[in-house]
mmCIF file of C-alpha atoms and ligand atoms in Angstrom:
data_model
loop_
_atom_site.group_PDB
_atom_site.id
_atom_site.type_symbol
_atom_site.label_atom_id
_atom_site.label_comp_id
_atom_site.label_asym_id
_atom_site.label_seq_id
_atom_site.Cartn_x
_atom_site.Cartn_y
_atom_site.Cartn_z
ATOM 1 C CA MET A 1 -32.229 -2.027 -12.048
ATOM 2 C CA GLN A 2 -29.806 -3.334 -9.375
ATOM 3 C CA LYS A 3 -26.949 -3.655 -10.310
ATOM 4 C CA VAL A 4 -24.021 -5.906 -8.442
ATOM 5 C CA VAL A 5 -20.215 -6.380 -9.149
ATOM 6 C CA LYS A 6 -17.440 -8.369 -6.594
ATOM 7 C CA TYR A 7 -13.411 -7.405 -6.953
ATOM 8 C CA ARG A 8 -10.579 -8.728 -5.241
ATOM 9 C CA CYS A 9 -7.817 -6.376 -4.763
ATOM 10 C CA PRO A 10 -4.255 -6.611 -3.207
ATOM 11 C CA SER A 11 -2.912 -4.836 -0.479
ATOM 12 C CA ASN A 12 0.790 -2.999 -1.467
ATOM 13 C CA ILE A 13 3.505 -2.212 0.092
ATOM 14 C CA ALA A 14 5.926 1.004 -0.699
ATOM 15 C CA LEU A 15 9.694 1.057 -1.279
ATOM 16 C CA VAL A 16 9.858 4.310 -1.767
ATOM 17 C CA LYS A 17 7.305 6.034 0.968
ATOM 18 C CA TYR A 18 4.409 8.545 0.308
ATOM 19 C CA TRP A 19 4.820 10.506 3.801
ATOM 20 C CA GLY A 20 3.019 13.843 3.873
ATOM 21 C CA LYS A 21 0.845 15.757 1.122
ATOM 22 C CA LYS A 22 0.684 18.760 -0.575
ATOM 23 C CA ASP A 23 -1.438 21.518 0.733
ATOM 24 C CA GLY A 24 -4.890 21.990 -0.999
ATOM 25 C CA GLY A 25 -6.916 19.270 -3.146
ATOM 26 C CA VAL A 26 -7.522 15.905 -1.492
ATOM 27 C CA GLN A 27 -4.710 13.743 -0.598
ATOM 28 C CA LEU A 28 -1.818 14.974 -2.661
ATOM 29 C CA PRO A 29 1.119 13.401 -2.344
ATOM 30 C CA ALA A 30 4.104 15.502 -1.095
ATOM 31 C CA ASN A 31 6.494 13.428 -3.141
ATOM 32 C CA ALA A 32 6.388 10.330 -5.565
ATOM 33 C CA SER A 33 6.461 7.148 -4.244
ATOM 34 C CA ILE A 34 6.677 3.185 -5.820
ATOM 35 C CA SER A 35 5.235 -0.289 -4.330
ATOM 36 C CA TRP A 36 4.661 -3.564 -5.213
ATOM 37 C CA SER A 37 1.280 -5.302 -4.763
ATOM 38 C CA LEU A 38 0.570 -8.245 -2.374
ATOM 39 C CA SER A 39 -1.211 -10.468 -4.075
ATOM 40 C CA ASP A 40 -1.674 -13.070 -1.337
ATOM 41 C CA LEU A 41 -2.928 -10.483 1.138
ATOM 42 C CA PHE A 42 -6.136 -9.260 -0.632
ATOM 43 C CA ALA A 43 -9.785 -7.700 0.332
ATOM 44 C CA GLU A 44 -13.104 -9.318 -1.455
ATOM 45 C CA THR A 45 -15.803 -6.826 -1.766
ATOM 46 C CA THR A 46 -19.197 -6.951 -3.424
ATOM 47 C CA MET A 47 -21.488 -3.976 -4.358
ATOM 48 C CA ILE A 48 -24.613 -3.818 -5.059
ATOM 49 C CA ALA A 49 -26.326 -0.185 -6.327
ATOM 50 C CA THR A 50 -29.630 0.616 -6.484
ATOM 51 C CA PRO A 51 -30.992 3.469 -8.088
ATOM 52 C CA SER A 52 -31.752 6.322 -5.972
ATOM 53 C CA ASN A 53 -31.383 9.921 -5.911
ATOM 54 C CA GLN A 54 -29.648 10.031 -2.297
ATOM 55 C CA THR A 55 -26.791 8.429 -1.722
ATOM 56 C CA GLN A 56 -27.312 6.003 1.268
ATOM 57 C CA LEU A 57 -25.077 3.030 2.408
ATOM 58 C CA VAL A 58 -25.270 -0.637 4.330
ATOM 59 C CA PHE A 59 -21.748 -1.780 4.804
ATOM 60 C CA LYS A 60 -21.091 -5.283 6.185
ATOM 61 C CA TYR A 61 -18.024 -7.362 6.829
ATOM 62 C CA ASP A 62 -17.848 -10.838 5.453
ATOM 63 C CA GLY A 63 -21.943 -10.764 5.447
ATOM 64 C CA ASN A 64 -22.240 -8.577 9.282
ATOM 65 C CA PRO A 65 -23.404 -5.144 9.022
ATOM 66 C CA LYS A 66 -21.139 -2.691 10.890
ATOM 67 C CA PRO A 67 -22.502 0.537 10.928
ATOM 68 C CA SER A 68 -19.488 1.991 12.530
ATOM 69 C CA PHE A 69 -17.655 1.658 9.301
ATOM 70 C CA GLU A 70 -20.816 3.676 7.475
ATOM 71 C CA PRO A 71 -19.141 6.824 8.170
ATOM 72 C CA LYS A 72 -15.460 6.455 6.940
ATOM 73 C CA ILE A 73 -17.093 4.933 3.473
ATOM 74 C CA LEU A 74 -19.612 7.547 2.990
ATOM 75 C CA ASP A 75 -17.106 10.262 3.417
ATOM 76 C CA PHE A 76 -14.980 8.679 0.728
ATOM 77 C CA LEU A 77 -18.401 8.286 -1.439
ATOM 78 C CA THR A 78 -19.193 11.914 -0.687
ATOM 79 C CA ARG A 79 -15.129 12.671 -1.890
ATOM 80 C CA ILE A 80 -16.161 10.972 -5.385
ATOM 81 C CA ALA A 81 -19.547 12.259 -6.016
ATOM 82 C CA PRO A 82 -18.373 15.635 -7.725
ATOM 83 C CA PHE A 83 -16.893 13.522 -10.150
ATOM 84 C CA SER A 84 -19.285 10.709 -11.061
ATOM 85 C CA ASP A 85 -22.672 10.936 -11.687
ATOM 86 C CA PHE A 86 -23.301 7.318 -10.764
ATOM 87 C CA VAL A 87 -22.240 7.497 -7.146
ATOM 88 C CA ASN A 88 -24.922 10.597 -6.899
ATOM 89 C CA GLN A 89 -27.681 8.662 -8.664
ATOM 90 C CA HIS A 90 -27.240 5.070 -6.397
ATOM 91 C CA SER A 91 -27.552 3.775 -2.901
ATOM 92 C CA PHE A 92 -25.201 0.977 -2.510
ATOM 93 C CA GLU A 93 -24.754 -2.460 -0.116
ATOM 94 C CA ILE A 94 -21.251 -3.077 0.235
ATOM 95 C CA ASP A 95 -19.905 -6.408 1.780
ATOM 96 C CA THR A 96 -16.111 -6.837 2.332
ATOM 97 C CA ILE A 97 -13.935 -9.506 3.726
ATOM 98 C CA ASN A 98 -9.714 -9.257 4.185
ATOM 99 C CA ASN A 99 -8.178 -12.651 3.837
ATOM 100 C CA PHE A 100 -5.215 -12.012 6.567
ATOM 101 C CA PRO A 101 -6.577 -11.891 10.236
ATOM 102 C CA HIS A 102 -8.070 -8.867 11.670
ATOM 103 C CA GLY A 103 -5.935 -7.191 13.983
ATOM 104 C CA THR A 104 -2.667 -7.998 12.552
ATOM 105 C CA GLY A 105 -1.601 -4.119 12.132
ATOM 106 C CA ILE A 106 -1.852 -4.952 8.385
ATOM 107 C CA ALA A 107 -3.333 -2.076 6.855
ATOM 108 C CA SER A 108 -6.469 -3.042 5.148
ATOM 109 C CA SER A 109 -7.519 0.251 3.696
ATOM 110 C CA ALA A 110 -5.196 0.007 0.437
ATOM 111 C CA ALA A 111 -6.959 -3.375 -0.493
ATOM 112 C CA GLY A 112 -10.080 -2.294 0.950
ATOM 113 C CA PHE A 113 -10.386 1.147 -0.735
ATOM 114 C CA GLY A 114 -8.819 -0.284 -3.933
ATOM 115 C CA ALA A 115 -11.915 -3.277 -4.278
ATOM 116 C CA LEU A 116 -14.361 -0.474 -3.779
ATOM 117 C CA ALA A 117 -12.751 2.050 -6.283
ATOM 118 C CA LEU A 118 -12.806 -1.227 -8.725
ATOM 119 C CA CYS A 119 -16.178 -1.918 -8.027
ATOM 120 C CA ILE A 120 -17.262 2.147 -8.717
ATOM 121 C CA ALA A 121 -15.153 2.359 -12.164
ATOM 122 C CA ASP A 122 -16.774 -1.246 -13.246
ATOM 123 C CA LEU A 123 -20.468 -0.713 -12.437
ATOM 124 C CA GLU A 124 -20.719 3.221 -13.856
ATOM 125 C CA GLY A 125 -19.231 1.809 -16.739
ATOM 126 C CA GLN A 126 -17.380 4.773 -18.415
ATOM 127 C CA PHE A 127 -14.303 2.683 -19.716
ATOM 128 C CA GLU A 128 -13.820 -0.587 -21.052
ATOM 129 C CA ILE A 129 -13.149 -3.033 -17.997
ATOM 130 C CA GLY A 130 -9.222 -3.991 -17.783
ATOM 131 C CA SER A 131 -8.269 -0.923 -19.963
ATOM 132 C CA ASN A 132 -6.028 1.646 -18.784
ATOM 133 C CA GLU A 133 -8.545 4.155 -18.555
ATOM 134 C CA PHE A 134 -10.103 1.719 -16.647
ATOM 135 C CA TYR A 135 -7.839 1.055 -13.537
ATOM 136 C CA GLN A 136 -6.727 4.892 -13.878
ATOM 137 C CA ARG A 137 -10.147 6.187 -13.252
ATOM 138 C CA ALA A 138 -10.247 3.006 -10.060
ATOM 139 C CA SER A 139 -6.677 4.304 -8.636
ATOM 140 C CA PHE A 140 -8.157 8.029 -8.875
ATOM 141 C CA PHE A 141 -11.185 6.571 -7.052
ATOM 142 C CA ALA A 142 -8.790 4.851 -4.619
ATOM 143 C CA ARG A 143 -6.895 7.737 -3.636
ATOM 144 C CA LEU A 144 -9.567 10.038 -2.280
ATOM 145 C CA GLY A 145 -10.392 6.810 0.110
ATOM 146 C CA SER A 146 -6.797 6.255 1.111
ATOM 147 C CA GLY A 147 -3.995 7.615 -0.972
ATOM 148 C CA SER A 148 -1.489 4.458 -1.118
ATOM 149 C CA ALA A 149 -4.380 2.766 -2.278
ATOM 150 C CA CYS A 150 -4.282 4.253 -5.573
ATOM 151 C CA ARG A 151 -1.344 1.997 -6.159
ATOM 152 C CA SER A 152 -3.081 -1.068 -5.332
ATOM 153 C CA VAL A 153 -4.569 -1.867 -8.765
ATOM 154 C CA TYR A 154 -1.709 -1.953 -10.582
ATOM 155 C CA ALA A 155 0.185 -5.358 -10.985
ATOM 156 C CA ALA A 156 3.103 -3.658 -12.001
ATOM 157 C CA PRO A 157 5.249 -1.710 -9.703
ATOM 158 C CA ALA A 158 3.130 1.520 -9.038
ATOM 159 C CA VAL A 159 4.215 4.898 -9.259
ATOM 160 C CA TRP A 160 2.008 7.496 -7.829
ATOM 161 C CA GLY A 161 2.845 11.135 -7.782
ATOM 162 C CA GLU A 162 4.487 13.461 -10.382
ATOM 163 C CA HIS A 163 7.721 12.756 -11.452
ATOM 164 C CA THR A 164 10.074 13.457 -14.281
ATOM 165 C CA ASP A 165 11.722 9.891 -15.067
ATOM 166 C CA VAL A 166 7.645 8.557 -15.237
ATOM 167 C CA GLN A 167 5.805 9.047 -18.125
ATOM 168 C CA ASP A 168 2.135 10.417 -17.394
ATOM 169 C CA SER A 169 2.875 10.024 -13.847
ATOM 170 C CA SER A 170 0.392 11.963 -11.623
ATOM 171 C CA ASP A 171 -0.295 13.167 -8.005
ATOM 172 C CA LEU A 172 -4.257 12.036 -8.792
ATOM 173 C CA PHE A 173 -3.458 8.434 -9.746
ATOM 174 C CA ALA A 174 -1.088 5.865 -9.869
ATOM 175 C CA VAL A 175 0.515 4.687 -12.705
ATOM 176 C CA PRO A 176 1.948 1.180 -13.925
ATOM 177 C CA PHE A 177 5.881 1.399 -14.194
ATOM 178 C CA GLU A 178 6.213 0.456 -18.294
ATOM 179 C CA GLY A 179 10.188 -0.280 -17.944
ATOM 180 C CA HIS A 180 11.333 -3.748 -17.892
ATOM 181 C CA ILE A 181 12.474 -4.882 -14.877
ATOM 182 C CA HIS A 182 15.285 -7.030 -14.404
ATOM 183 C CA GLU A 183 14.948 -10.670 -13.712
ATOM 184 C CA SER A 184 16.921 -10.583 -10.491
ATOM 185 C CA LEU A 185 14.081 -8.099 -9.030
ATOM 186 C CA GLN A 186 11.323 -9.918 -10.510
ATOM 187 C CA ASN A 187 9.339 -12.433 -8.581
ATOM 188 C CA TRP A 188 10.238 -11.234 -4.907
ATOM 189 C CA LYS A 189 8.380 -11.828 -1.693
ATOM 190 C CA ASP A 190 7.449 -10.392 1.535
ATOM 191 C CA CYS A 191 6.566 -11.639 4.732
ATOM 192 C CA VAL A 192 5.110 -9.401 6.841
ATOM 193 C CA LEU A 193 6.728 -10.272 10.356
ATOM 194 C CA ILE A 194 3.680 -9.498 13.098
ATOM 195 C CA VAL A 195 5.451 -7.483 16.239
ATOM 196 C CA ASP A 196 2.546 -5.689 17.228
ATOM 197 C CA ASP A 197 -1.089 -6.475 16.451
ATOM 198 C CA GLY A 198 -2.624 -3.628 18.462
ATOM 199 C CA GLU A 199 -4.161 -0.164 17.458
ATOM 200 C CA LYS A 200 -1.700 2.228 16.490
ATOM 201 C CA LYS A 201 -0.943 5.226 18.839
ATOM 202 C CA VAL A 202 -0.954 7.674 15.524
ATOM 203 C CA SER A 203 -3.168 7.198 12.693
ATOM 204 C CA SER A 204 -1.557 7.445 9.044
ATOM 205 C CA THR A 205 -3.870 10.715 8.530
ATOM 206 C CA ALA A 206 -2.279 12.563 11.685
ATOM 207 C CA GLY A 207 1.188 11.352 11.004
ATOM 208 C CA HIS A 208 0.711 12.829 7.162
ATOM 209 C CA SER A 209 -0.285 16.285 8.892
ATOM 210 C CA LEU A 210 2.383 16.494 11.377
ATOM 211 C CA LEU A 211 4.445 16.925 8.063
ATOM 212 C CA LYS A 212 3.119 20.497 7.611
ATOM 213 C CA ASN A 213 5.404 22.114 10.590
ATOM 214 C CA HIS A 214 8.009 19.101 10.011
ATOM 215 C CA PRO A 215 11.935 20.675 10.273
ATOM 216 C CA TYR A 216 13.094 18.284 7.818
ATOM 217 C CA ALA A 217 10.038 18.065 5.688
ATOM 218 C CA GLU A 218 11.349 19.719 2.638
ATOM 219 C CA ALA A 219 14.700 17.480 2.423
ATOM 220 C CA ARG A 220 12.788 14.785 2.821
ATOM 221 C CA PHE A 221 10.592 15.559 -0.187
ATOM 222 C CA LYS A 222 13.107 16.042 -2.499
ATOM 223 C CA GLN A 223 15.485 12.785 -1.098
ATOM 224 C CA ALA A 224 12.066 10.862 -1.906
ATOM 225 C CA GLN A 225 11.870 12.353 -5.722
ATOM 226 C CA LYS A 226 15.545 11.729 -5.623
ATOM 227 C CA ASN A 227 15.223 7.729 -4.485
ATOM 228 C CA ILE A 228 12.283 6.929 -7.000
ATOM 229 C CA GLY A 229 15.199 8.456 -10.053
ATOM 230 C CA ASN A 230 17.495 5.842 -8.526
ATOM 231 C CA ILE A 231 15.289 2.998 -7.525
ATOM 232 C CA LEU A 232 13.788 2.697 -11.067
ATOM 233 C CA GLN A 233 17.365 2.578 -12.413
ATOM 234 C CA PHE A 234 18.358 -0.223 -10.237
ATOM 235 C CA MET A 235 15.037 -2.078 -10.800
ATOM 236 C CA GLN A 236 16.106 -1.597 -14.475
ATOM 237 C CA GLN A 237 19.575 -2.799 -14.144
ATOM 238 C CA GLY A 238 19.134 -5.357 -11.866
ATOM 239 C CA ASN A 239 21.587 -3.890 -9.098
ATOM 240 C CA VAL A 240 20.114 -5.462 -6.260
ATOM 241 C CA SER A 241 22.528 -4.233 -3.229
ATOM 242 C CA ASP A 242 22.025 -0.350 -4.135
ATOM 243 C CA PHE A 243 18.231 -1.282 -4.138
ATOM 244 C CA ILE A 244 18.478 -2.945 -0.938
ATOM 245 C CA ALA A 245 20.421 -0.029 0.771
ATOM 246 C CA LEU A 246 17.282 2.046 -0.631
ATOM 247 C CA VAL A 247 14.717 0.336 0.047
ATOM 248 C CA GLU A 248 16.070 -0.222 4.066
ATOM 249 C CA SER A 249 16.962 3.805 4.198
ATOM 250 C CA GLU A 250 13.093 4.647 2.720
ATOM 251 C CA ALA A 251 11.996 2.755 6.020
ATOM 252 C CA LEU A 252 14.258 4.470 8.287
ATOM 253 C CA GLN A 253 13.584 7.685 6.827
ATOM 254 C CA LEU A 254 9.795 7.225 7.306
ATOM 255 C CA HIS A 255 10.614 6.149 10.912
ATOM 256 C CA SER A 256 13.179 9.367 11.494
ATOM 257 C CA MET A 257 10.497 11.628 10.321
ATOM 258 C CA MET A 258 7.923 10.274 12.943
ATOM 259 C CA MET A 259 10.568 10.307 15.681
ATOM 260 C CA SER A 260 11.646 14.359 14.258
ATOM 261 C CA SER A 261 7.607 15.462 14.136
ATOM 262 C CA ILE A 262 6.848 17.910 16.822
ATOM 263 C CA PRO A 263 4.845 16.403 18.941
ATOM 264 C CA TYR A 264 7.350 13.424 18.207
ATOM 265 C CA PHE A 265 6.521 9.825 18.143
ATOM 266 C CA THR A 266 7.381 6.163 17.419
ATOM 267 C CA LEU A 267 6.030 2.948 16.057
ATOM 268 C CA ILE A 268 8.471 0.982 15.735
ATOM 269 C CA ARG A 269 8.937 -1.535 18.875
ATOM 270 C CA PRO A 270 12.084 -3.247 20.553
ATOM 271 C CA GLY A 271 11.024 -6.724 18.094
ATOM 272 C CA THR A 272 11.049 -4.089 14.893
ATOM 273 C CA LEU A 273 14.494 -3.052 16.253
ATOM 274 C CA ALA A 274 15.952 -6.760 17.016
ATOM 275 C CA ILE A 275 14.557 -7.758 13.184
ATOM 276 C CA MET A 276 16.107 -5.213 11.491
ATOM 277 C CA GLU A 277 19.428 -6.502 12.895
ATOM 278 C CA GLU A 278 19.124 -10.062 12.858
ATOM 279 C CA ILE A 279 18.488 -9.059 9.089
ATOM 280 C CA TRP A 280 21.635 -7.120 8.610
ATOM 281 C CA THR A 281 23.501 -10.013 10.332
ATOM 282 C CA PHE A 282 22.001 -12.454 8.390
ATOM 283 C CA ARG A 283 22.680 -10.636 5.336
ATOM 284 C CA GLU A 284 26.140 -10.417 6.300
ATOM 285 C CA GLU A 285 26.713 -13.773 6.781
ATOM 286 C CA THR A 286 25.448 -15.183 3.866
ATOM 287 C CA ASN A 287 24.938 -12.621 1.125
ATOM 288 C CA LEU A 288 21.280 -13.724 0.240
ATOM 289 C CA PRO A 289 19.086 -10.643 -1.592
ATOM 290 C CA ILE A 290 16.889 -9.840 1.280
ATOM 291 C CA ALA A 291 15.847 -6.480 2.393
ATOM 292 C CA PHE A 292 13.426 -5.459 4.957
ATOM 293 C CA THR A 293 11.275 -2.051 4.862
ATOM 294 C CA LEU A 294 8.090 -0.653 7.213
ATOM 295 C CA ASP A 295 5.279 0.836 6.815
ATOM 296 C CA ALA A 296 3.325 2.943 9.275
ATOM 297 C CA GLY A 297 3.677 0.520 11.689
ATOM 298 C CA ALA A 298 6.241 -1.949 13.992
ATOM 299 C CA ASN A 299 5.516 -5.093 11.770
ATOM 300 C CA VAL A 300 8.610 -5.579 9.738
ATOM 301 C CA HIS A 301 8.339 -6.725 5.801
ATOM 302 C CA LEU A 302 10.722 -8.866 5.005
ATOM 303 C CA LEU A 303 11.779 -8.781 1.072
ATOM 304 C CA TYR A 304 13.126 -11.413 -0.542
ATOM 305 C CA SER A 305 13.878 -12.888 -3.883
ATOM 306 C CA SER A 306 11.473 -16.492 -4.437
ATOM 307 C CA GLU A 307 14.549 -18.247 -4.847
ATOM 308 C CA ILE A 308 15.751 -18.440 -1.955
ATOM 309 C CA GLU A 309 12.402 -18.933 0.229
ATOM 310 C CA GLU A 310 13.749 -22.193 1.825
ATOM 311 C CA GLN A 311 16.662 -20.328 3.142
ATOM 312 C CA VAL A 312 14.621 -17.598 4.246
ATOM 313 C CA ILE A 313 11.680 -19.345 6.153
ATOM 314 C CA ASN A 314 14.294 -21.351 7.847
ATOM 315 C CA PHE A 315 15.764 -17.688 8.676
ATOM 316 C CA ILE A 316 12.561 -16.606 9.985
ATOM 317 C CA HIS A 317 11.764 -19.441 11.986
ATOM 318 C CA THR A 318 15.040 -20.102 13.683
ATOM 319 C CA LYS A 319 15.730 -16.095 14.372
ATOM 320 C CA LEU A 320 12.661 -13.878 13.904
ATOM 321 C CA LEU A 321 10.209 -15.931 15.634
ATOM 322 C CA VAL A 322 10.826 -14.846 18.847
ATOM 323 C CA ASN A 323 9.959 -11.490 18.254
ATOM 324 C CA CYS A 324 6.730 -11.888 16.201
ATOM 325 C CA LYS A 325 3.750 -11.590 18.359
ATOM 326 C CA LYS A 326 1.924 -15.234 18.919
ATOM 327 C CA GLY A 327 4.321 -16.443 16.452
ATOM 328 C CA LEU A 328 2.838 -14.826 13.350
ATOM 329 C CA TYR A 329 4.000 -13.957 10.271
ATOM 330 C CA LEU A 330 1.842 -13.698 6.588
ATOM 331 C CA CYS A 331 3.873 -14.368 3.602
ATOM 332 C CA SER A 332 2.777 -12.839 -0.199
ATOM 333 C CA SER A 333 4.174 -13.003 -3.574
ATOM 334 C CA THR A 334 4.395 -9.520 -5.412
ATOM 335 C CA GLY A 335 2.928 -8.150 -8.614
ATOM 336 C CA GLY A 336 -0.588 -9.737 -8.448
ATOM 337 C CA LYS A 337 -3.329 -8.225 -10.069
ATOM 338 C CA PRO A 338 -7.010 -7.288 -9.397
ATOM 339 C CA LEU A 339 -9.799 -9.413 -10.066
ATOM 340 C CA LYS A 340 -13.025 -9.383 -11.299
ATOM 341 C CA LEU A 341 -15.024 -12.372 -9.463
ATOM 342 C CA SER A 342 -18.331 -11.898 -10.682
HETATM 343 O O1 PMV B 401 -2.311 5.886 2.363
HETATM 344 P P1 PMV B 401 -2.233 6.335 3.884
HETATM 345 O O2 PMV B 401 -2.390 7.707 3.791
HETATM 346 O O3 PMV B 401 -2.541 5.246 5.008
HETATM 347 O O4 PMV B 401 -0.797 6.847 4.048
HETATM 348 C C1 PMV B 401 0.255 5.159 4.058
HETATM 349 C C2 PMV B 401 1.877 5.724 4.024
HETATM 350 C C3 PMV B 401 2.860 4.509 4.349
HETATM 351 O O5 PMV B 401 2.551 3.168 4.313
HETATM 352 C C4 PMV B 401 3.486 5.079 5.730
HETATM 353 C C5 PMV B 401 3.804 5.001 3.078
HETATM 354 C C6 PMV B 401 3.117 4.345 2.022
HETATM 355 O O6 PMV B 401 3.590 5.147 0.808
HETATM 356 O O7 PMV B 401 2.542 3.459 1.607
#
């Protein structure tokens, strides 16, 4: 019998970054990472599963066939197959859409693989929908698509990778951080300032692999583990200034690892630096709680407490938009949950 399901899954932004994989296994992180989900930047995916003794796939984007995406998704299904009889015994029609414009440089893989993984975990029916085991299974599947996607299935800050300070943390899936987050670090927002909307020169996959022979890799992995312990303390205590310093340091460490890879590369652009400097000046002048972070690209994620939204939007318009491609920026709340839509 044919089964149909539809999920919405948010994108996420890492506060402590995953950059580099462990040897062996598929997509096992060299260090733990933590992220906020971005509930207003999401993918919506419909999956139709038909019993079949061979896993076949039709992939559509917003109703239009996209055969060029099929090898990547088939590869994902092949990685899941050893863990799921359901995947082995079905063919799939998948129709997906992102609510953010294409070609903005915003990674769609976290939301996309997150939504796909939720559909599969739901249809295979192994765990009660909405239970911890259900989200853990979805997170496990999502990781096999794109590492950082495994953090997208939780509303709470999600930790992926083994860490002594996080109970049940694992390299295989992300877990929600259960500790109480201080109210000064709840309800933050993220405005993504689009500095560059082109294809990245170096993919994340290639970037991760350059950590293999990287002169500073071991020191970076150690630092990231330490930063996870620290950021969790800052978030629980409401230590906003140390939180901001740590988040910005993580963004710069990520990009300095790129610049010191062999061969080296850069993803930040002059506009990225100009925005960072404006943010530092603004913070010095106003003392308001804002921070930047970066993912593997030139765009700047401006994180701020929702209480100061008006000042931040005004700041974006007066100082930052000149550095945004076509004046484009996209804002989201943090901490949204995935949704089952049908
Ligand atoms: O999940 P991937 O392979 O696209 O790697 C993502 C890496 C960063 O976005 C740079 C950091 C992170 O933890 O999300």
